[in-house]
Coordinates of C-alpha atoms and ligand atoms in Angstrom, one line a residue:
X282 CA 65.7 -49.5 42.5
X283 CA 68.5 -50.0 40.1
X284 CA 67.9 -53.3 39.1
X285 CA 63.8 -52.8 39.3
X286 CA 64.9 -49.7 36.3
X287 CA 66.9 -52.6 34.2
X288 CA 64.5 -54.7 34.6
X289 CA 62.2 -52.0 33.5
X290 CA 64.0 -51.5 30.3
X291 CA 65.0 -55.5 29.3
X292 CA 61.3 -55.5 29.8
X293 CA 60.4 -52.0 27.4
X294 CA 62.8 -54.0 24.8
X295 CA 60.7 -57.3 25.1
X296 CA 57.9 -55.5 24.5
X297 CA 58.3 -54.4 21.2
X298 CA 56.1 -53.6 18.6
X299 CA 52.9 -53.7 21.2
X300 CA 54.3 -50.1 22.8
X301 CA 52.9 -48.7 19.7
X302 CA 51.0 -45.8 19.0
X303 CA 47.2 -47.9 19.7
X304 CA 47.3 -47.6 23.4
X305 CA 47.0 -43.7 23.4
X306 CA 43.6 -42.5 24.7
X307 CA 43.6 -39.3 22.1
X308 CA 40.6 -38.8 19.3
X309 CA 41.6 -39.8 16.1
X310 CA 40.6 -36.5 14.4
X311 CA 39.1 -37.2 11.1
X312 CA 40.5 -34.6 8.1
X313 CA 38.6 -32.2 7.0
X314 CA 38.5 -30.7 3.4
X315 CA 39.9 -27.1 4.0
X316 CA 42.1 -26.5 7.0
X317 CA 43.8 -23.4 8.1
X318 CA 46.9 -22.1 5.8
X319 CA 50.2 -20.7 7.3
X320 CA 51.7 -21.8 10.8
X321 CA 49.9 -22.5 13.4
X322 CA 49.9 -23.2 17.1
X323 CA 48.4 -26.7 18.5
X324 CA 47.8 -27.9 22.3
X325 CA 48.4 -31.4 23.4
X326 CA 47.8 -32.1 26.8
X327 CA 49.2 -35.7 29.0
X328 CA 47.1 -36.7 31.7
X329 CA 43.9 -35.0 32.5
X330 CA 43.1 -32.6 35.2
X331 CA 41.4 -35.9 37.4
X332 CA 41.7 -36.4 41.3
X333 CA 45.4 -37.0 41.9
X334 CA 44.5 -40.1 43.1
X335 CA 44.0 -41.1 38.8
X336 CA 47.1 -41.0 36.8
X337 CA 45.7 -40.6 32.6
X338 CA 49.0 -41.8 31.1
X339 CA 47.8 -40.7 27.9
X340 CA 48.6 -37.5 24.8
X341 CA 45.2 -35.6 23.9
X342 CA 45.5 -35.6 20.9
X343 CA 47.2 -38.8 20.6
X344 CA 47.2 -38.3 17.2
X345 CA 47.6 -34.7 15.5
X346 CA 48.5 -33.4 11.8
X347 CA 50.6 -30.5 11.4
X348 CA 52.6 -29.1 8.5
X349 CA 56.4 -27.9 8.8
X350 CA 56.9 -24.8 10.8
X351 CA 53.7 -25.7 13.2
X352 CA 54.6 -25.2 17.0
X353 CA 52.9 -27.9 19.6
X354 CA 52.6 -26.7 23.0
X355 CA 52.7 -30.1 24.9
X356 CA 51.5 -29.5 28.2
X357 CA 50.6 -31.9 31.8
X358 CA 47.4 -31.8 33.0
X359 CA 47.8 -33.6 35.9
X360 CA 48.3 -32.1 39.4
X361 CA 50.8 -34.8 40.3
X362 CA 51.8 -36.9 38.2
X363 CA 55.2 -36.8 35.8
X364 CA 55.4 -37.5 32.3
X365 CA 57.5 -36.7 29.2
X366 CA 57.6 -36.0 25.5
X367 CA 60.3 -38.0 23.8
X368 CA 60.7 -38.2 20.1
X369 CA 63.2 -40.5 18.7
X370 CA 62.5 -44.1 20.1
X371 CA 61.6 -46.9 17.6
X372 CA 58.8 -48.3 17.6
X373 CA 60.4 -51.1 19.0
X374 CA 61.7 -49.9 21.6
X375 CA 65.4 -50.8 20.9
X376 CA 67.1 -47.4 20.9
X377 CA 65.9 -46.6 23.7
X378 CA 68.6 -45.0 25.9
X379 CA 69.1 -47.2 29.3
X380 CA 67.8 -46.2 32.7
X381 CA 70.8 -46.7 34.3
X382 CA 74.2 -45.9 33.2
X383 CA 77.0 -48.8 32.6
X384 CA 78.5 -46.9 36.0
X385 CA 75.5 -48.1 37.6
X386 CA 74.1 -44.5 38.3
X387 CA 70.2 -43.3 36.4
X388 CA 71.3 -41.7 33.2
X389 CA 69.7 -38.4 32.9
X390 CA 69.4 -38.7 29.2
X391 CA 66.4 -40.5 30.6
X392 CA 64.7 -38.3 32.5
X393 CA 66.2 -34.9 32.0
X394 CA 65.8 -33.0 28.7
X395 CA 67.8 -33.4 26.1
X396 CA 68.0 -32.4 22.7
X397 CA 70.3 -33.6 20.1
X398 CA 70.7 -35.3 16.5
X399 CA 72.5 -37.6 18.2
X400 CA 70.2 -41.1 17.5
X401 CA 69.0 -42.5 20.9
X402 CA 71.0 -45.8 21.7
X403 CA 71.1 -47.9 24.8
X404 CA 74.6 -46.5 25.3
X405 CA 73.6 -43.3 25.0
X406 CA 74.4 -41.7 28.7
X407 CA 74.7 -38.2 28.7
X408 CA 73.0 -35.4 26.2
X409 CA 75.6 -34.5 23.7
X410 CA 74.6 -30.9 24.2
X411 CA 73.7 -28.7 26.5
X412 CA 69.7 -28.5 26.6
X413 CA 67.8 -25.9 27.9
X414 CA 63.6 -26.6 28.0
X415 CA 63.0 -23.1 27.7
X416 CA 64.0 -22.9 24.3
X417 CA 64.3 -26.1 23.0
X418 CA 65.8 -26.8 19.4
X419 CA 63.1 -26.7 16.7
X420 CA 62.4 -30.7 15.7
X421 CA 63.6 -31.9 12.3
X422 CA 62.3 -35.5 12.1
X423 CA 65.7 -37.0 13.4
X424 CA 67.6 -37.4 16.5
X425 CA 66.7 -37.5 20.0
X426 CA 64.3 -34.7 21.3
X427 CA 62.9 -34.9 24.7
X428 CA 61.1 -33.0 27.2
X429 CA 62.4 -34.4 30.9
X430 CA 60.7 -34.9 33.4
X431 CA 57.5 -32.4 33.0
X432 CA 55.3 -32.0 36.5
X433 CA 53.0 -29.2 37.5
X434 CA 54.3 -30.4 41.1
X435 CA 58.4 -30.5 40.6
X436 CA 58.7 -26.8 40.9
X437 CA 60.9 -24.7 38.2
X438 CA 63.3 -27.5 37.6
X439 CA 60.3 -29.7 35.9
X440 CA 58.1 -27.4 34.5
X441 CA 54.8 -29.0 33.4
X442 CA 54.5 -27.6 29.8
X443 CA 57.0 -27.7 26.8
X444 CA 57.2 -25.8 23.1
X445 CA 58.3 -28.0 20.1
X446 CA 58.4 -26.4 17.1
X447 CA 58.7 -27.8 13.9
X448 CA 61.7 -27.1 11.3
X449 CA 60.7 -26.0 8.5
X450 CA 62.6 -28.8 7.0
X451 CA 60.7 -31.7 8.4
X452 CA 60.1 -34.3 5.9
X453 CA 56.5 -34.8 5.5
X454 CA 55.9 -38.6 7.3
X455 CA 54.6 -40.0 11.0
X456 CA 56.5 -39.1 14.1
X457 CA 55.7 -41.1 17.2
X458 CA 57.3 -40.2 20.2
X459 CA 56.7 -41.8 23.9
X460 CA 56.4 -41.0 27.8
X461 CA 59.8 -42.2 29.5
X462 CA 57.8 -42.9 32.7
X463 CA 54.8 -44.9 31.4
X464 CA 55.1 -47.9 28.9
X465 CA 52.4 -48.0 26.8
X466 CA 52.3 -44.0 27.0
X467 CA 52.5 -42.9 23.2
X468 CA 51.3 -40.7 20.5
X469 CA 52.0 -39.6 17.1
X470 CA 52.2 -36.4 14.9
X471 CA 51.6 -36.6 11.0
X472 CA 53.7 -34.1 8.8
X473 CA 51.0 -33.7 6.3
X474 CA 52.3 -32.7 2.3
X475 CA 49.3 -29.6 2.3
X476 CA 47.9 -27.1 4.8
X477 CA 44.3 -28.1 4.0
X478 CA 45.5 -31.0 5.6
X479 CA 45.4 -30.3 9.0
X480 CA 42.3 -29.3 11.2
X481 CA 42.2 -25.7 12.9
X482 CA 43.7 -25.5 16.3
X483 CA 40.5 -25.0 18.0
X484 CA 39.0 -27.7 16.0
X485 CA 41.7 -30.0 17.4
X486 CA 41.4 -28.5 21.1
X487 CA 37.5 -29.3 20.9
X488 CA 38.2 -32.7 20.3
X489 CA 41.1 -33.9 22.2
X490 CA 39.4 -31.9 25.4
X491 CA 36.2 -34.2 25.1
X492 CA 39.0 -37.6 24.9
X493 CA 40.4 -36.5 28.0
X494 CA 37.0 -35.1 29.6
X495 CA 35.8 -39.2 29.0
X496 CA 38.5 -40.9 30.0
X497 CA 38.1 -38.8 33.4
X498 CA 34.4 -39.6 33.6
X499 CA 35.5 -43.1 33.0
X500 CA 37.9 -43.6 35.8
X501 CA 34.4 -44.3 38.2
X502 CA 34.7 -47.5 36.2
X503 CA 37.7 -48.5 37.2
X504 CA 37.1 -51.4 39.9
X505 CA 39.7 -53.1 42.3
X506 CA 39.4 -56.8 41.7
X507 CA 37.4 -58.7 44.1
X508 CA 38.6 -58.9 47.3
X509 CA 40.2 -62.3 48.8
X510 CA 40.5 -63.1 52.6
X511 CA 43.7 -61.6 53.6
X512 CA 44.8 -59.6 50.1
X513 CA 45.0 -56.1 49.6
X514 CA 44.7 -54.6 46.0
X515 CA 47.7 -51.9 45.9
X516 CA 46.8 -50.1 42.9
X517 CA 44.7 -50.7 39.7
X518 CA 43.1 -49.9 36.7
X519 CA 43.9 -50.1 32.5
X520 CA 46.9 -49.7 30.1
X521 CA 46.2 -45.8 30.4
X522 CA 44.5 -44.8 33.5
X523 CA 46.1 -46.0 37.3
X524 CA 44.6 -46.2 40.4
X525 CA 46.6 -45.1 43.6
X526 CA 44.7 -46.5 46.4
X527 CA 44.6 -49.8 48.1
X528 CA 41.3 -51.9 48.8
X529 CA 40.2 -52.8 51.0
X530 CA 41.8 -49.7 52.8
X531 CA 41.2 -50.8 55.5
X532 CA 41.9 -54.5 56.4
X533 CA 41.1 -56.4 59.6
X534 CA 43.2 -59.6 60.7
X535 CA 44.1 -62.0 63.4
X536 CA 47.6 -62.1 65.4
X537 CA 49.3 -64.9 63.0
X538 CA 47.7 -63.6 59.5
X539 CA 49.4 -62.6 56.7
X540 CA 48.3 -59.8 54.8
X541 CA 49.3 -60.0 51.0
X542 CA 49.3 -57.3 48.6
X543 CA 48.9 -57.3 45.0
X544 CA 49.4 -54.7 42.2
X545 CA 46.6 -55.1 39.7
X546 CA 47.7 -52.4 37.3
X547 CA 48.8 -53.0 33.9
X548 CA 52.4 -51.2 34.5
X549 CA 51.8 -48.5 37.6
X550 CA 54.1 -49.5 40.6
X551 CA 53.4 -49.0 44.3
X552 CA 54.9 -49.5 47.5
X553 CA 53.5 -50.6 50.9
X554 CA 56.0 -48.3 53.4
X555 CA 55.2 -48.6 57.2
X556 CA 56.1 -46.0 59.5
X557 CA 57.4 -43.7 56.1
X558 CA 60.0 -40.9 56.9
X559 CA 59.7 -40.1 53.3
X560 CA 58.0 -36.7 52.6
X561 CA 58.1 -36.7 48.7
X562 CA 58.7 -39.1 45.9
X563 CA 62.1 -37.9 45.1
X564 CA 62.9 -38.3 48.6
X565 CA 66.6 -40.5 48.8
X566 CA 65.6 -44.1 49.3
X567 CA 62.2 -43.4 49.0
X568 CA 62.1 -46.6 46.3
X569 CA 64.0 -49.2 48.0
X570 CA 63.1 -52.3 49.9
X571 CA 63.6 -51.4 53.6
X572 CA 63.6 -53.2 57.2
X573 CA 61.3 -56.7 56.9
X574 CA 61.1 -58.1 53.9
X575 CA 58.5 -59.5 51.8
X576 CA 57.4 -62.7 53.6
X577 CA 58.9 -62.1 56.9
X578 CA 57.0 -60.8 60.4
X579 CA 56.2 -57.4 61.2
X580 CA 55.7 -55.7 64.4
X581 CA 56.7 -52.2 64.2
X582 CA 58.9 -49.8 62.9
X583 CA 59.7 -48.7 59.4
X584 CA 59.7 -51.0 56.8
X585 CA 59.0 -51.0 53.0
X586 CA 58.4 -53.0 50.2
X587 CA 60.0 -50.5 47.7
X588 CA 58.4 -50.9 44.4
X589 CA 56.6 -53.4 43.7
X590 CA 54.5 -54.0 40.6
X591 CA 53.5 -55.9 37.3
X592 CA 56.0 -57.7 35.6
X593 CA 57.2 -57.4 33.2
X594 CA 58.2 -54.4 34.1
X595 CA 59.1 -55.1 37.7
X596 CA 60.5 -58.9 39.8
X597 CA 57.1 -59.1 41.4
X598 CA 53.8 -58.0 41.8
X599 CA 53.4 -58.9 45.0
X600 CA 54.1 -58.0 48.8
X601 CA 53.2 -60.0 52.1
X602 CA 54.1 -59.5 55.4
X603 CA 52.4 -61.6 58.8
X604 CA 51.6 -59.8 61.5
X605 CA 52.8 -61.2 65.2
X606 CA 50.8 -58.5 67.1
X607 CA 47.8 -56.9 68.4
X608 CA 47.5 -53.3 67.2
X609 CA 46.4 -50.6 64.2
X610 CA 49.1 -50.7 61.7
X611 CA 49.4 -47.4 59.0
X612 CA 51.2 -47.6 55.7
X613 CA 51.3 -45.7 52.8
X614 CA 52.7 -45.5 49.3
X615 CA 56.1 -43.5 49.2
X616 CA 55.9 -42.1 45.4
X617 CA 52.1 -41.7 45.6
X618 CA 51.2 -39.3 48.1
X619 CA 47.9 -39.4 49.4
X620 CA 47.6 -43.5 48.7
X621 CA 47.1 -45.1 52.8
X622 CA 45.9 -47.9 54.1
X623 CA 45.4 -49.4 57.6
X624 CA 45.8 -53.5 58.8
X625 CA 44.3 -53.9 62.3
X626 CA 45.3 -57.0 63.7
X627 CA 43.1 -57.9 66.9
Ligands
CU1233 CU1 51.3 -45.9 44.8

């Protein structure tokens, strides 16, 4: 896991300027010539309230113009799926703060709020100050500022919505900010110089609800690459929307046949966990390369791949495992519940 999470972010450096803000999935709203005067309260939503087994790793709005003041309500669609809100990382990626500590444990300024004037830096491994999501500090343009972990599934400690609001001193200019979780996860607000600027909230609502409405209706696109004699697809889709399932689910084979699976998704990881103990993603060692190991023969028991998934983002895309024995063999995907598949050897 640990090294899969530097690999993650030597990977986030490398990609650079190509994590910018043209990935999102959000309308560009076109400006009107009178917009609303005084502060006012916008919504952007992550994800999109799809089947769980679709993750929308995308802001709706992805782009939105606000004046100083404004409050954005930023708040997850999804059922299941984790994102954040983090304002502060360059475009190019290299403040970002590092998954894992130099002690070798996750540093939570990565995945738990924190709010600070502090710039983000690599070395940056624990919030200056102590945040509380609840209230969060109004944003001034500068600084680090971000949500955690947010999750309609996580309970109270992850809650799936967070307020920002805007100092009143924020200089007018673009702000992008980035989901932690997802790589090429991004959107942008514009500090516009006038009121009439901006579109009304419900103008803005309208739109970005008919961005995410399509790119729900446009998951049924989303097909599993051809299928190959022994290969499994574990997981696909685009740069914003992931699959979790595998396909074929359900795979037939002879004693002596390996079974390979491959992660088709631009940056989603899966695992391929036999005989899973693990009841949710956060479960301890619920990540981790367990029992046979990729290559090697299975007969039973529990064994996982841990996470496997594109590079660069991850060592390998792959997973394979031959099978030495007669029988109906289940698996599913530890941090995707729901994902399952079945290899019947005969
Ligand atoms: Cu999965």
């Amino acid at each position: 896991m640990r090294k899969i999470l530097v690999i993650l972010l030597v990977a986030l450096a490398l990609l650079g300027a190509a994590c910018g803000n043209d990935d999102n999935g959000g309308g560009n709203a076109k400006k009107k010539a009178a917009g609303p005067s005084g502060a006012q309260t916008y919504d952007v939503d992550m994800d999109a309230d799809a089947s769980p087994q679709y993750q929308v790793a995308a802001y709706y709005p992805g782009q939105l113009t606000v004046r100083p003041g404004d409050t954005i309500v930023f708040n997850n669609k999804s059922k299941v799926h984790p994102h954040t809100v983090t304002f502060g990382i360059k475009a190019d990626q290299s403040n970002r703060p590092a998954a894992i500590t130099a002690k070798g444990e996750e540093n939570p300024v990565a995945f738990a709020p924190c709010f600070t004037d502090t710039e983000a830096s690599p070395q940056l491994a624990a919030c200056p100050s102590k945040a509380d999501p609840a209230n969060p500090p109004a944003y001034a343009g500068r600084g680090f500022w971000s949500s955690g972990i947010l999750s309609a599934a996580a309970g109270p400690a992850a809650p799936a919505k967070i307020t920002l609001k805007l100092a009143d001193s924020i200089a007018p200019g673009n702000y992008s900010y980035v989901c932690m979780l997802h790589p090429f996860q991004a959107g942008s607000i514009k500090v516009a110089a006038t009121d009439g600027d901006r579109l009304t909230p419900a103008a803005v609502r309208t739109s970005a609800e008919a961005s995410a409405k399509k790119a729900v209706a446009d998951t049924s696109s989303l097909k599993a690459p051809a299928a190959t004699a022994g290969t499994v697809t574990a997981g696909w889709g685009d740069r914003i929307t992931a699959v979790m399932a595998y396909d074929p689910a359900a795979l037939n084979v002879k004693v002596g046949d390996t079974v390979t699976w491959k992660d088709a998704s631009p940056y989603e990881p899966h695992t391929v966990t036999f005989e899973s103990m693990f009841k949710t993603p956060g479960d301890p060692g619920a990540t981790a390369p367990a029992g046979v190991k990729s290559g090697g023969t299975y007969t039973n028991g529990f064994t996982s791949s841990g996470l496997f998934g594109p590079q660069p983002f991850f060592e390998s895309n792959t997973f394979s495992l031959t099978f030495a024995k007669a029988g109906t063999y289940n698996y599913v995907c530890t941090i995707h519940p729901g994902q399952k598949g079945t290899v019947t050897v005969a």
